[in-house]
Short mmCIF file of C-alpha atoms in Angstrom, two decimals:
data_model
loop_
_atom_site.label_atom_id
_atom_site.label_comp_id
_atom_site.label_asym_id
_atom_site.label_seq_id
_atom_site.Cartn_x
_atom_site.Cartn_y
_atom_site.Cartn_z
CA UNK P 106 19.08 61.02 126.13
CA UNK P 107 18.60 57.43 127.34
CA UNK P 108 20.67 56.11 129.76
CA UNK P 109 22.95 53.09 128.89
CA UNK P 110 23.26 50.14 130.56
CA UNK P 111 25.94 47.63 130.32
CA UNK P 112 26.08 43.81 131.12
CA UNK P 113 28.95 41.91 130.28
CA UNK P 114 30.73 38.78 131.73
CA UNK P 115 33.39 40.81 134.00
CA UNK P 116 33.15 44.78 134.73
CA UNK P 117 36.77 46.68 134.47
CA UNK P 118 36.20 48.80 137.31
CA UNK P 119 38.36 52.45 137.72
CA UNK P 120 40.59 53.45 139.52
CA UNK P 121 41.25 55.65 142.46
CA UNK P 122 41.32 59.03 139.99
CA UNK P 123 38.11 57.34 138.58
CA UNK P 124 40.17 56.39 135.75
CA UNK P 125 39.02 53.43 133.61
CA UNK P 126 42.01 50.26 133.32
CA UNK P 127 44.00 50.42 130.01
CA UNK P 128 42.52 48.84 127.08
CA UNK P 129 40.38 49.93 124.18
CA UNK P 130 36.76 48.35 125.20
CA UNK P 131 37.20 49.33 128.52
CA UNK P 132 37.86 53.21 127.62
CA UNK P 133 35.27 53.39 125.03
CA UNK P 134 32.27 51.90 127.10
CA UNK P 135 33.36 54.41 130.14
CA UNK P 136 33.44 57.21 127.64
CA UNK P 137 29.45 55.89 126.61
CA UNK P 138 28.42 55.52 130.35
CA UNK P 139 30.11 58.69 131.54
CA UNK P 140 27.90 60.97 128.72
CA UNK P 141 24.56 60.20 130.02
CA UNK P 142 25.12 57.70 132.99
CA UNK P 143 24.62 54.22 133.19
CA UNK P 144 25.02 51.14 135.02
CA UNK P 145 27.86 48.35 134.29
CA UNK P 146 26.61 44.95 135.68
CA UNK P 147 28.61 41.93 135.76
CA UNK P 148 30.55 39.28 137.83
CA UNK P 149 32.80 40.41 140.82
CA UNK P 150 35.29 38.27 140.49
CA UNK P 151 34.60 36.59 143.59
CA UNK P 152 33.10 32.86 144.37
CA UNK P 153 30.55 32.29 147.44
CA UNK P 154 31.54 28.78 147.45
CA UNK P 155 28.91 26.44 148.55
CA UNK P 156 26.44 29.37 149.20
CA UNK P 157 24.16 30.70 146.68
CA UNK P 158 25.22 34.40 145.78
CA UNK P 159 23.40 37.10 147.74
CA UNK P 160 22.54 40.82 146.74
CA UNK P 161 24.54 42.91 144.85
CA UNK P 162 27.88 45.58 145.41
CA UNK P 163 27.76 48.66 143.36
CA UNK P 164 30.11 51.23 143.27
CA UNK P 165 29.22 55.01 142.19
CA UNK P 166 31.64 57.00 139.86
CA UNK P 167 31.18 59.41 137.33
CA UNK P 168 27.51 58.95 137.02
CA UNK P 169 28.37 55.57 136.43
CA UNK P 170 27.07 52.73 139.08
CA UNK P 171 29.21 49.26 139.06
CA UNK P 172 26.88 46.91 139.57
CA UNK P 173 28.22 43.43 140.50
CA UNK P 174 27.09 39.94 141.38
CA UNK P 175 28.78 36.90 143.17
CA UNK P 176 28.57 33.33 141.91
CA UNK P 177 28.53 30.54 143.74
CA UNK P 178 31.36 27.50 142.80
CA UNK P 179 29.11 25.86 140.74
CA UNK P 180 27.71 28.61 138.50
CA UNK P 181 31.99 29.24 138.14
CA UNK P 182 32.14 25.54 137.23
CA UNK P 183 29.53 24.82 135.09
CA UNK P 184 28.60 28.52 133.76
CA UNK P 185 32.14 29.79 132.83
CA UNK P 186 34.80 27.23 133.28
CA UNK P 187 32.18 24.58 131.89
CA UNK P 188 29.49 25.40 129.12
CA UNK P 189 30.77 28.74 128.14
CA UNK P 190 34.39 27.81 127.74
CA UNK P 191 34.44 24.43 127.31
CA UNK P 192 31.68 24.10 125.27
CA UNK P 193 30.48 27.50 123.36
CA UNK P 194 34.39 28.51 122.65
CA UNK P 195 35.98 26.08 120.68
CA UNK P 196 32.75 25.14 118.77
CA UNK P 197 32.98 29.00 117.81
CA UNK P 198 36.34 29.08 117.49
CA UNK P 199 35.76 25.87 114.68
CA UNK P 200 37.67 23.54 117.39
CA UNK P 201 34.56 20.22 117.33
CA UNK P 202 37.41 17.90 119.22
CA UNK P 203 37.84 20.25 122.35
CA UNK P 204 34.00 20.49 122.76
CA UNK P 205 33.30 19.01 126.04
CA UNK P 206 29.24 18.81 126.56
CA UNK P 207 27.61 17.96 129.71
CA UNK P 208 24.03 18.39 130.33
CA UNK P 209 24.57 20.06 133.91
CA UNK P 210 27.09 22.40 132.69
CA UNK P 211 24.74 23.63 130.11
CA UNK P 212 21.70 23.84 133.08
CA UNK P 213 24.65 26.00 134.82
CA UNK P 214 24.87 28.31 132.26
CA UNK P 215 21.32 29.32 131.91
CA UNK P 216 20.81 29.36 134.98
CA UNK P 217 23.39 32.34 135.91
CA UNK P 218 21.83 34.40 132.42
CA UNK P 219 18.66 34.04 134.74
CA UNK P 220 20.57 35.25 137.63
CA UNK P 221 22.00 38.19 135.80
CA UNK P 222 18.24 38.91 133.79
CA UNK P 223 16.64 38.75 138.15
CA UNK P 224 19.11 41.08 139.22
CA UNK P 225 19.27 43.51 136.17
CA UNK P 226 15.51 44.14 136.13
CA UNK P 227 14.63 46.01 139.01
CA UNK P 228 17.25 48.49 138.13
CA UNK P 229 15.72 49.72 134.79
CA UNK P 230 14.33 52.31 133.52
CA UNK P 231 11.92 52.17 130.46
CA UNK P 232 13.61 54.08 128.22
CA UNK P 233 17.53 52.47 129.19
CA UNK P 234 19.16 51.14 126.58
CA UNK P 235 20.78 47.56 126.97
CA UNK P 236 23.97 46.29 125.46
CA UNK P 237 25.07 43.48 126.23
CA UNK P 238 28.80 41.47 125.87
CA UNK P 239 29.99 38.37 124.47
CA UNK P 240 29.12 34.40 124.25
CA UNK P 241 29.06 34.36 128.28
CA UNK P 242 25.34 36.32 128.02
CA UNK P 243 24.16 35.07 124.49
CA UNK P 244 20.57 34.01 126.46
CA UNK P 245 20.13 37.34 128.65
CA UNK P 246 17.76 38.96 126.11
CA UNK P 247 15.53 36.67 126.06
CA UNK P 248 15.54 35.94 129.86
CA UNK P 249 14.55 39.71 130.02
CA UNK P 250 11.82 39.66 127.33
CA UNK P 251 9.96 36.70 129.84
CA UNK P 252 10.72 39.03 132.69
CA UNK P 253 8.88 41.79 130.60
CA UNK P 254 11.34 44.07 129.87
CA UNK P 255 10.54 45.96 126.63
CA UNK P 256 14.05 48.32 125.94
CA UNK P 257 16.18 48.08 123.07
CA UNK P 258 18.66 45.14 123.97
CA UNK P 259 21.71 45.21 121.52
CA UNK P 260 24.22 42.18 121.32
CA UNK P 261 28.00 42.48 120.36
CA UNK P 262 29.90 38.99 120.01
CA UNK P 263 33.78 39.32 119.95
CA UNK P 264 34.76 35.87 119.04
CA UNK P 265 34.11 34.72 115.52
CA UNK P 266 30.76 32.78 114.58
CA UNK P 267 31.33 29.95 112.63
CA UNK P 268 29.74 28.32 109.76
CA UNK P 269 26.61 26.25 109.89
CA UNK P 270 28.49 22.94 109.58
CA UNK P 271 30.58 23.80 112.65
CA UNK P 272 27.90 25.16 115.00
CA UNK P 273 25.49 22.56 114.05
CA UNK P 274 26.98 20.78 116.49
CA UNK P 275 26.43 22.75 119.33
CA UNK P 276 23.64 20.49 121.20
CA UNK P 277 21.50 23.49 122.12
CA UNK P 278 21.81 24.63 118.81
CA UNK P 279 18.31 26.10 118.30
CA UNK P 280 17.86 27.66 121.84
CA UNK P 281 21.10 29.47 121.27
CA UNK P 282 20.04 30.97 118.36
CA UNK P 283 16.37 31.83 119.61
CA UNK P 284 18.34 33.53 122.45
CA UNK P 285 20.09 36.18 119.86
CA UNK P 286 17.05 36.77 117.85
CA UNK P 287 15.84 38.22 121.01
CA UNK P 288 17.81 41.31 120.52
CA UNK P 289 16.79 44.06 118.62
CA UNK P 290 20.42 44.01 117.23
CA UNK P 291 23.24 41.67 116.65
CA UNK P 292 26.32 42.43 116.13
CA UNK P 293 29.45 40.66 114.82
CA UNK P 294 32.96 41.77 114.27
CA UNK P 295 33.50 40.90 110.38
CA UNK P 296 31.25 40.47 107.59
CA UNK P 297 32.53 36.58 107.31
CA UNK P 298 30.39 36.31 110.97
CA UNK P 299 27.48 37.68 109.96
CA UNK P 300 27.53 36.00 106.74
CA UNK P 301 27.63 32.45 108.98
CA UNK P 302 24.98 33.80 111.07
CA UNK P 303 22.33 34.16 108.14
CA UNK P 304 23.73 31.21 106.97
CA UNK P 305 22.64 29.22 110.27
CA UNK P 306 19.45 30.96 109.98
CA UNK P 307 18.94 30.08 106.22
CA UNK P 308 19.52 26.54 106.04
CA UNK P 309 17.22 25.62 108.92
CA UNK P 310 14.73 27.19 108.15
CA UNK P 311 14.34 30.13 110.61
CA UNK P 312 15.18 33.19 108.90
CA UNK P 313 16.99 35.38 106.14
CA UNK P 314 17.38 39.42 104.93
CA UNK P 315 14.18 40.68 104.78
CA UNK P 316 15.17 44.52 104.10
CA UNK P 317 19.47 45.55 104.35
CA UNK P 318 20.22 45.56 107.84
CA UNK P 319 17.19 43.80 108.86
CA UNK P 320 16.49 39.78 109.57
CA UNK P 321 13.01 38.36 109.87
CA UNK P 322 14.36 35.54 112.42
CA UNK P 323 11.44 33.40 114.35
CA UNK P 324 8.77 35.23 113.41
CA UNK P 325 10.65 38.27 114.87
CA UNK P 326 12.70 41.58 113.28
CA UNK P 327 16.23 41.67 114.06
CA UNK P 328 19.14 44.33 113.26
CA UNK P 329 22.22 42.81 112.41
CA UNK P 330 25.82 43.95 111.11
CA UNK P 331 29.23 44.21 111.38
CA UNK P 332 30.91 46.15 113.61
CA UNK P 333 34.71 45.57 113.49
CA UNK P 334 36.14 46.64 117.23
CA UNK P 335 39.43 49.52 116.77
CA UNK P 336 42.00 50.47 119.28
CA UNK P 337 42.55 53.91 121.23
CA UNK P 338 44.78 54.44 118.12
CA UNK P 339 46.04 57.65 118.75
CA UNK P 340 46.69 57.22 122.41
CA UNK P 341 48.59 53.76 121.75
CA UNK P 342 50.82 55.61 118.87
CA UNK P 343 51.65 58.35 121.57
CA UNK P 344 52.81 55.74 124.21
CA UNK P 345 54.70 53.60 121.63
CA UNK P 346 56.81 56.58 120.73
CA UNK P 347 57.56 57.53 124.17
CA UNK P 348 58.69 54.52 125.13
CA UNK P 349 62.41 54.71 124.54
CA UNK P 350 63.95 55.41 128.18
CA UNK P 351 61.69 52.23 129.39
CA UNK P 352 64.55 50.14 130.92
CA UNK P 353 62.49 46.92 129.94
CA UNK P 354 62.58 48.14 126.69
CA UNK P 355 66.04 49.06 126.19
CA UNK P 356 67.58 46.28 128.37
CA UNK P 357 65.88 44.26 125.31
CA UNK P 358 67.27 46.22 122.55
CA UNK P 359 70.46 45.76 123.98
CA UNK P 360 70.18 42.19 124.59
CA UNK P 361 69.65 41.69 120.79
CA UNK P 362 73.05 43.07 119.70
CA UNK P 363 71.77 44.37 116.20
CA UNK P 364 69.49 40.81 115.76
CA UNK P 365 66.24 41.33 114.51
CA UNK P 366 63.15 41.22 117.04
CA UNK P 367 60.19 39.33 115.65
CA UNK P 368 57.31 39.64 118.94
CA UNK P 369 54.21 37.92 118.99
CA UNK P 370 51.84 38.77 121.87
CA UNK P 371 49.01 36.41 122.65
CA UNK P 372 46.90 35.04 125.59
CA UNK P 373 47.62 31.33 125.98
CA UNK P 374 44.91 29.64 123.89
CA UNK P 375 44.93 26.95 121.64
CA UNK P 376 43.16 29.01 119.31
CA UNK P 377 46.12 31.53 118.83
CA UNK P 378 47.98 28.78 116.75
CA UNK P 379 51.26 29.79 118.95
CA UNK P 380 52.59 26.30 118.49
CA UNK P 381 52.06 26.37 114.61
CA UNK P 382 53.91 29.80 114.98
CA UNK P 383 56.80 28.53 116.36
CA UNK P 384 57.21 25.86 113.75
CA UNK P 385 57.25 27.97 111.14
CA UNK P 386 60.08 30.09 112.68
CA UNK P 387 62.57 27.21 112.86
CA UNK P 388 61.54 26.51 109.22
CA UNK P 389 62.89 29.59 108.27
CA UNK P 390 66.21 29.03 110.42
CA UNK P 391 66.58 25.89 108.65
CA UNK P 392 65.70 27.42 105.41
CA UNK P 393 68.18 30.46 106.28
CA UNK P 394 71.12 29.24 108.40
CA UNK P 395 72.84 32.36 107.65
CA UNK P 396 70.36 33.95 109.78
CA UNK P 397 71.33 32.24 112.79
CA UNK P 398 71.84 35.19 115.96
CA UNK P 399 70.39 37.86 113.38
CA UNK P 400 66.96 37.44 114.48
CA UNK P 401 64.96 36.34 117.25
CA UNK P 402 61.84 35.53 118.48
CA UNK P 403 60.39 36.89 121.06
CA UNK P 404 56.67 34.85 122.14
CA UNK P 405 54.86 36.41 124.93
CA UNK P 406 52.01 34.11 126.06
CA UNK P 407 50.32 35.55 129.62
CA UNK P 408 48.68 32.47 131.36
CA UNK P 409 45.14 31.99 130.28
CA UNK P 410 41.62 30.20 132.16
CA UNK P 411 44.70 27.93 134.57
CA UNK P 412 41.06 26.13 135.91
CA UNK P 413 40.83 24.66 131.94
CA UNK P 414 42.85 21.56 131.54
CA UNK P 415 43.19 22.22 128.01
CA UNK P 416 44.80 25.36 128.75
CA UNK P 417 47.30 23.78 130.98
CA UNK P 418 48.46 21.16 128.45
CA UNK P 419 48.85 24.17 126.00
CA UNK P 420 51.36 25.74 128.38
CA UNK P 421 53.13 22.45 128.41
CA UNK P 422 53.07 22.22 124.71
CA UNK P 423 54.31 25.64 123.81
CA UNK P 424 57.33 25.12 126.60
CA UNK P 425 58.28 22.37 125.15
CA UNK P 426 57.86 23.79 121.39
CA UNK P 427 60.73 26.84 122.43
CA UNK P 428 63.43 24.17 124.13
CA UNK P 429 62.85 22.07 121.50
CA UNK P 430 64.19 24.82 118.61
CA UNK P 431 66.11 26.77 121.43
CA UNK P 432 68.13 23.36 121.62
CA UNK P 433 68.68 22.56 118.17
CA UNK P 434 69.32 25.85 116.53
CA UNK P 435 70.95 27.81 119.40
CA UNK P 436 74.27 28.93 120.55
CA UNK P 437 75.77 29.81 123.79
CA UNK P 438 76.04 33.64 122.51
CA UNK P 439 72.30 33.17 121.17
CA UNK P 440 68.42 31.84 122.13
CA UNK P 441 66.52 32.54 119.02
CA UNK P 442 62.94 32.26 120.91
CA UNK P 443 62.72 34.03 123.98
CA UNK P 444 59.37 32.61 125.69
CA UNK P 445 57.76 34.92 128.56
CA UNK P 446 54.76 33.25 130.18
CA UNK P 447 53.11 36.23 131.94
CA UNK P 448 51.45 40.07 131.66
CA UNK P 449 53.62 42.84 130.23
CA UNK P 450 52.72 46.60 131.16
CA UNK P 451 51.02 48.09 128.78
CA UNK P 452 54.08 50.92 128.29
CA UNK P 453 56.84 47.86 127.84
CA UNK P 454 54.22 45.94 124.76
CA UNK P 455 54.01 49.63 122.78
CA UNK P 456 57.55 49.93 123.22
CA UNK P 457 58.04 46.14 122.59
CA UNK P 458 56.10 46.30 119.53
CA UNK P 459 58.05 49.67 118.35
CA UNK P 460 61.18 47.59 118.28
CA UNK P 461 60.10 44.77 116.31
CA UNK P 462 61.24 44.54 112.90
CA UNK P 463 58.04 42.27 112.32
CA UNK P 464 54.82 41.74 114.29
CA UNK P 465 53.69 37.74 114.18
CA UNK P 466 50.07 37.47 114.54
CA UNK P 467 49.02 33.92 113.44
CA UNK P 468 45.62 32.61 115.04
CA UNK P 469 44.33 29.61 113.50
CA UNK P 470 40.89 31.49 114.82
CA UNK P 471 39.99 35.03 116.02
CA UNK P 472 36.89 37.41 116.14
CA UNK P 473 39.28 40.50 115.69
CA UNK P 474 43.09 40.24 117.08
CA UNK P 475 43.84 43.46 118.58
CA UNK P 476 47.34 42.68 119.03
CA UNK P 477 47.47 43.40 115.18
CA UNK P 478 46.14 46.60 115.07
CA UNK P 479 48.74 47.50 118.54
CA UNK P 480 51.55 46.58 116.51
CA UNK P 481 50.64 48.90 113.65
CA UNK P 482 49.88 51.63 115.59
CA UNK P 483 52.93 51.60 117.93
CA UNK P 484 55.39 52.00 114.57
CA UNK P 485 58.20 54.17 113.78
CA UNK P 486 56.28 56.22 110.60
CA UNK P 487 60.04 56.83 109.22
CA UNK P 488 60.77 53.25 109.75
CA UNK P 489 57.90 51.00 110.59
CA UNK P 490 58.12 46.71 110.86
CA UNK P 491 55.79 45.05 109.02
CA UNK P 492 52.73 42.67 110.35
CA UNK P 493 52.10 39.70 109.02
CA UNK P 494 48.37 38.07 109.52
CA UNK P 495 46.62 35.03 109.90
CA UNK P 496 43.46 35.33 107.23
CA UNK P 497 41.77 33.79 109.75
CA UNK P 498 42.06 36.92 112.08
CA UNK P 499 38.73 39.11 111.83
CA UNK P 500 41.45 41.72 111.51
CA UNK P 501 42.41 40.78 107.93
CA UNK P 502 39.38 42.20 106.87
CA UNK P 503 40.36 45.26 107.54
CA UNK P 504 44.64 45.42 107.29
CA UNK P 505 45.30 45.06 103.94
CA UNK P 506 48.65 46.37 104.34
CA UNK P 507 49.55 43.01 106.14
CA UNK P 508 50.91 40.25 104.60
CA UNK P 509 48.38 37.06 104.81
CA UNK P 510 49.34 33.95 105.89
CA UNK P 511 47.70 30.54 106.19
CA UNK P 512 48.84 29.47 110.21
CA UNK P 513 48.17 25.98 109.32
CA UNK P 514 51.00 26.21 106.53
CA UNK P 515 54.30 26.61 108.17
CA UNK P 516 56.23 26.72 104.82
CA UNK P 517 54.31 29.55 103.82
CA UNK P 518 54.47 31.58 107.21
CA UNK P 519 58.77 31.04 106.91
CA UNK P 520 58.06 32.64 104.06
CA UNK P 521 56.53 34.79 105.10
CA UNK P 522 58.97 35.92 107.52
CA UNK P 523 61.86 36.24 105.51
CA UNK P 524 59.70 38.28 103.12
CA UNK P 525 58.85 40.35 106.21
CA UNK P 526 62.63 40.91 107.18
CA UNK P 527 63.94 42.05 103.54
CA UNK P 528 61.28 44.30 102.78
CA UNK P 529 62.54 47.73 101.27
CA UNK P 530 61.74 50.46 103.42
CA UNK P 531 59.38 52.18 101.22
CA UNK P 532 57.08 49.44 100.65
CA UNK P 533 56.72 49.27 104.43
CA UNK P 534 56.13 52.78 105.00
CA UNK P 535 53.05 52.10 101.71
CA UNK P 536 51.76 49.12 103.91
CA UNK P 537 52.08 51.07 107.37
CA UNK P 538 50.46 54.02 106.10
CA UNK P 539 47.62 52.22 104.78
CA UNK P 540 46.80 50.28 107.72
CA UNK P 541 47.40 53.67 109.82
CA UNK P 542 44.89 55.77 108.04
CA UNK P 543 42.02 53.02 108.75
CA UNK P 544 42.79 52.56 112.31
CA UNK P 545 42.86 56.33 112.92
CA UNK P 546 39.48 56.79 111.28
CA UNK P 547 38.08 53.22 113.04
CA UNK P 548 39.02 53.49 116.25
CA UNK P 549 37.02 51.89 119.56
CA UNK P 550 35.54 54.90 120.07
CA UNK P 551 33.91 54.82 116.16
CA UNK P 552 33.26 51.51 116.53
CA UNK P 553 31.40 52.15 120.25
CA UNK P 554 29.68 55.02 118.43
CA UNK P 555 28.69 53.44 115.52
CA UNK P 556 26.88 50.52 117.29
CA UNK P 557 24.98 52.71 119.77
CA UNK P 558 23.76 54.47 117.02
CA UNK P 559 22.38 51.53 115.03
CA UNK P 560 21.08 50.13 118.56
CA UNK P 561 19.18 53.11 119.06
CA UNK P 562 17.23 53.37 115.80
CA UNK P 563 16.27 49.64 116.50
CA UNK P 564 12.26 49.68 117.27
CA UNK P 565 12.02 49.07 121.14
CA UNK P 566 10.48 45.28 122.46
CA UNK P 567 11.42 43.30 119.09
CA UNK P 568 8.01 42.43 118.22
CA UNK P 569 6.50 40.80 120.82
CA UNK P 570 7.41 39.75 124.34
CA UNK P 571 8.45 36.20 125.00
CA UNK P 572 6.26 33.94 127.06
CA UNK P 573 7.84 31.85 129.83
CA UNK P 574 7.14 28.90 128.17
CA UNK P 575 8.89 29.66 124.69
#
């Protein structure tokens, strides 16, 4: 069996036990690595500073070798905290007015791929297969073709790709997409991506469907599909319901005297529409004044890229959001939004989300949302809450159970919520049950399986290797 190797932006390393951290991706790719060995490459974490990045630490595990790289201040600056999140994630995440281009930050950014491609290539072996992570790497393919590398190379992007009027505007537009149809397969985490993708590739000019599953993209053949990420379902359903002597946990349910939790768990980003969110729960308090200290919102938003200044005006935004309602609806016996700005265990969120009478997952934007397809699987079965969904979430594709909400239409998400709240219990256990059955059959390790599989019936070297000058 080939040997897999991994590149992605940052490597979760294990712990002591040789356990990998918590969280779905994380779990899956171990599982991949661990089968048949494999190498994880990525950043360490760390800056040099001033000094250019030198050699490599690698940690052995499992049959697994952690391969990781420095990067100097500037690559941080201009490579991550500059083209790749200031320019490359709003203009994916359909957000043109927070796109922030500079020349240098774009040299910065392919200039670390080319770090990454220099230090991957004298590790691998001609039959390893490649897969590599997210709108950090999009140009490491073809920085390995030059370099002559001839493996199978698979891409998986987990934000959304937007349609060709949005991304248009990216100024390296073409490069960019030259860069993915250097893999031998692409994959996205909804149909509605991949449909943008061939769009892109349609209306310029450069490509379309030449056989199901197959692109004919710059003169070369690509794979592409969606593969929509899952959970550790099972394992997440088993926590949730063993959650009930937490003391965070109960010290909540407590706190609510018989009031109704409604959570929403997101990282603070502009593109999770928390602000939106938190209009449209004081439209249903003024729609419902009867409701007043019968429900409550609780908004956890973890801090989020602090070295962004768009990021830290969000925080200030979202503050001000919850003491704006907190003062004008609530009492001295009652806060209706309770606002936590950091990182919850991963224990206290699946009992968190067990409590909640309704999950609130409203992204103006997202590739997937797994906070979604959490709060389904942490539910009661005898008595589960119900989720209600952005459309805009790549996980709407798949949890039809939800109920679907436009986040840019507050009226509709109060709704929403009071819809949410009254619900008879057997048309939630109908919805639960629904979404249940999908994510225990689609779960990250089917979707981790799935891809590998279609990576490694993908013809090896994509057509022809790429000369340094293309």
């Amino acid at each position: 069996m080939s040997r897999l190797v991994v590149v992605s932006n940052r490597v979760p390393l294990p712990d002591e036990n040789g356990n990998p951290p918590p969280g779905g991706l994380a779990v899956a790719v171990h599982a991949a690595l661990r089968k048949n060995g494999g190498i994880w490459m990525g950043w360490s974490g760390r800056s040099t500073g001033e000094e250019e990045p030198q050699g490599l630490t690698t940690l052995e595990q499992d049959k697994i070798s952690y391969v990781l790289t420095d990067l100097s201040q500037a690559d941080l600056d201009e490579y991550y905290n500059g083209f790749a999140n200031r320019v490359l994630w709003p203009i994916f995440h359909c957000r043109l007015d927070l796109a922030e281009y500079a020349r240098q930050e774009m040299a910065g950014y392919f200039r670390v791929n080319r770090l990454f491609a220099d230090r991957l290539v004298p590790m691998l072996e001609p039959d390893d297969v490649i897969w590599v992570h997210d709108y950090h790497l999009i140009p490491l393919a073809q920085e390995l073709r030059k370099r002559g590398v001839r493996n199978r190379i698979g891409f998986f992007l987990h934000i959304p790709w937007p349609p060709a009027d949005i991304v248009t505007a990216l100024p390296v537009y073409e490069i960019i997409m030259r860069g993915l149809a250097a893999y031998d397969l692409v994959g996205f985490q909804t149909d509605y991506d991949l449909d943008n993708f061939v769009g892109c590739l349609r209306r310029e000019g450069w490509g379309d469907w030449s056989t199901p599953g197959w692109l004919r993209a710059f003169d070369k053949e690509v794979a592409a599909a969606a593969f929509p990420i899952g959970i550790e379902t099972g394992d997440f359903a088993r926590l949730a319901a063993k959650t009930d002597g937490l003391d965070l946990v109960t010290d909540m349910e407590q706190s609510l005297h018989g009031s109704a939790l409604i959570i929403g768990v997101d990282r603070l980003d502009y593109s999770k529409g928390i602000a939106a969110r938190i209009d449209a729960f004081e439209r249903y308090l003024m729609r419902n004044p009867d409701q007043a200290g019968k429900v409550t919102l609780l908004q956890v938003a973890p801090h989020s890229r602090s070295d962004v200044p768009e990021y830290l005006e969000m925080q200030g935004q979202v503050e001000s959001h919850c003491g704006r309602v907190n003062g004008a609806h609530g009492t001295i016996e009652w806060v209706p939004i309770r606002y936590v700005n950091q990182s919850l265990t991963r224990p206290v969120l699946a009992g968190l989300y067990r409590l909640a009478k309704v999950g609130l997952v409203t992204p103006l934007r997202d590739g997937m949302n797994l906070v979604a397809k959490e709060y389904v699987a942490s539910q009661d079965p005898a008595d589960p809450g119900v989720l209600i969904l952005s459309r805009f979430a790549g996980a709407a594709r798949e949890l039809d159970g939800a109920i679907f909400i436009n986040p840019y239409d507050t009226e509709q998400t109060a709704g929403a919520i009071g819809r949410a709240l009254s619900m008879p219990l057997d048309e939630r256990i109908a919805r639960w049950r629904r979404m249940m059955d999908h994510l225990e059959s689609h779960d990250v390790l089917w979707w981790c399986r799935t891809f590998l599989a279609a990576l490694n019936e993908a013809p090896e070297d994509n057509g022809a290797l790429i000369r340094e000058s293309d």
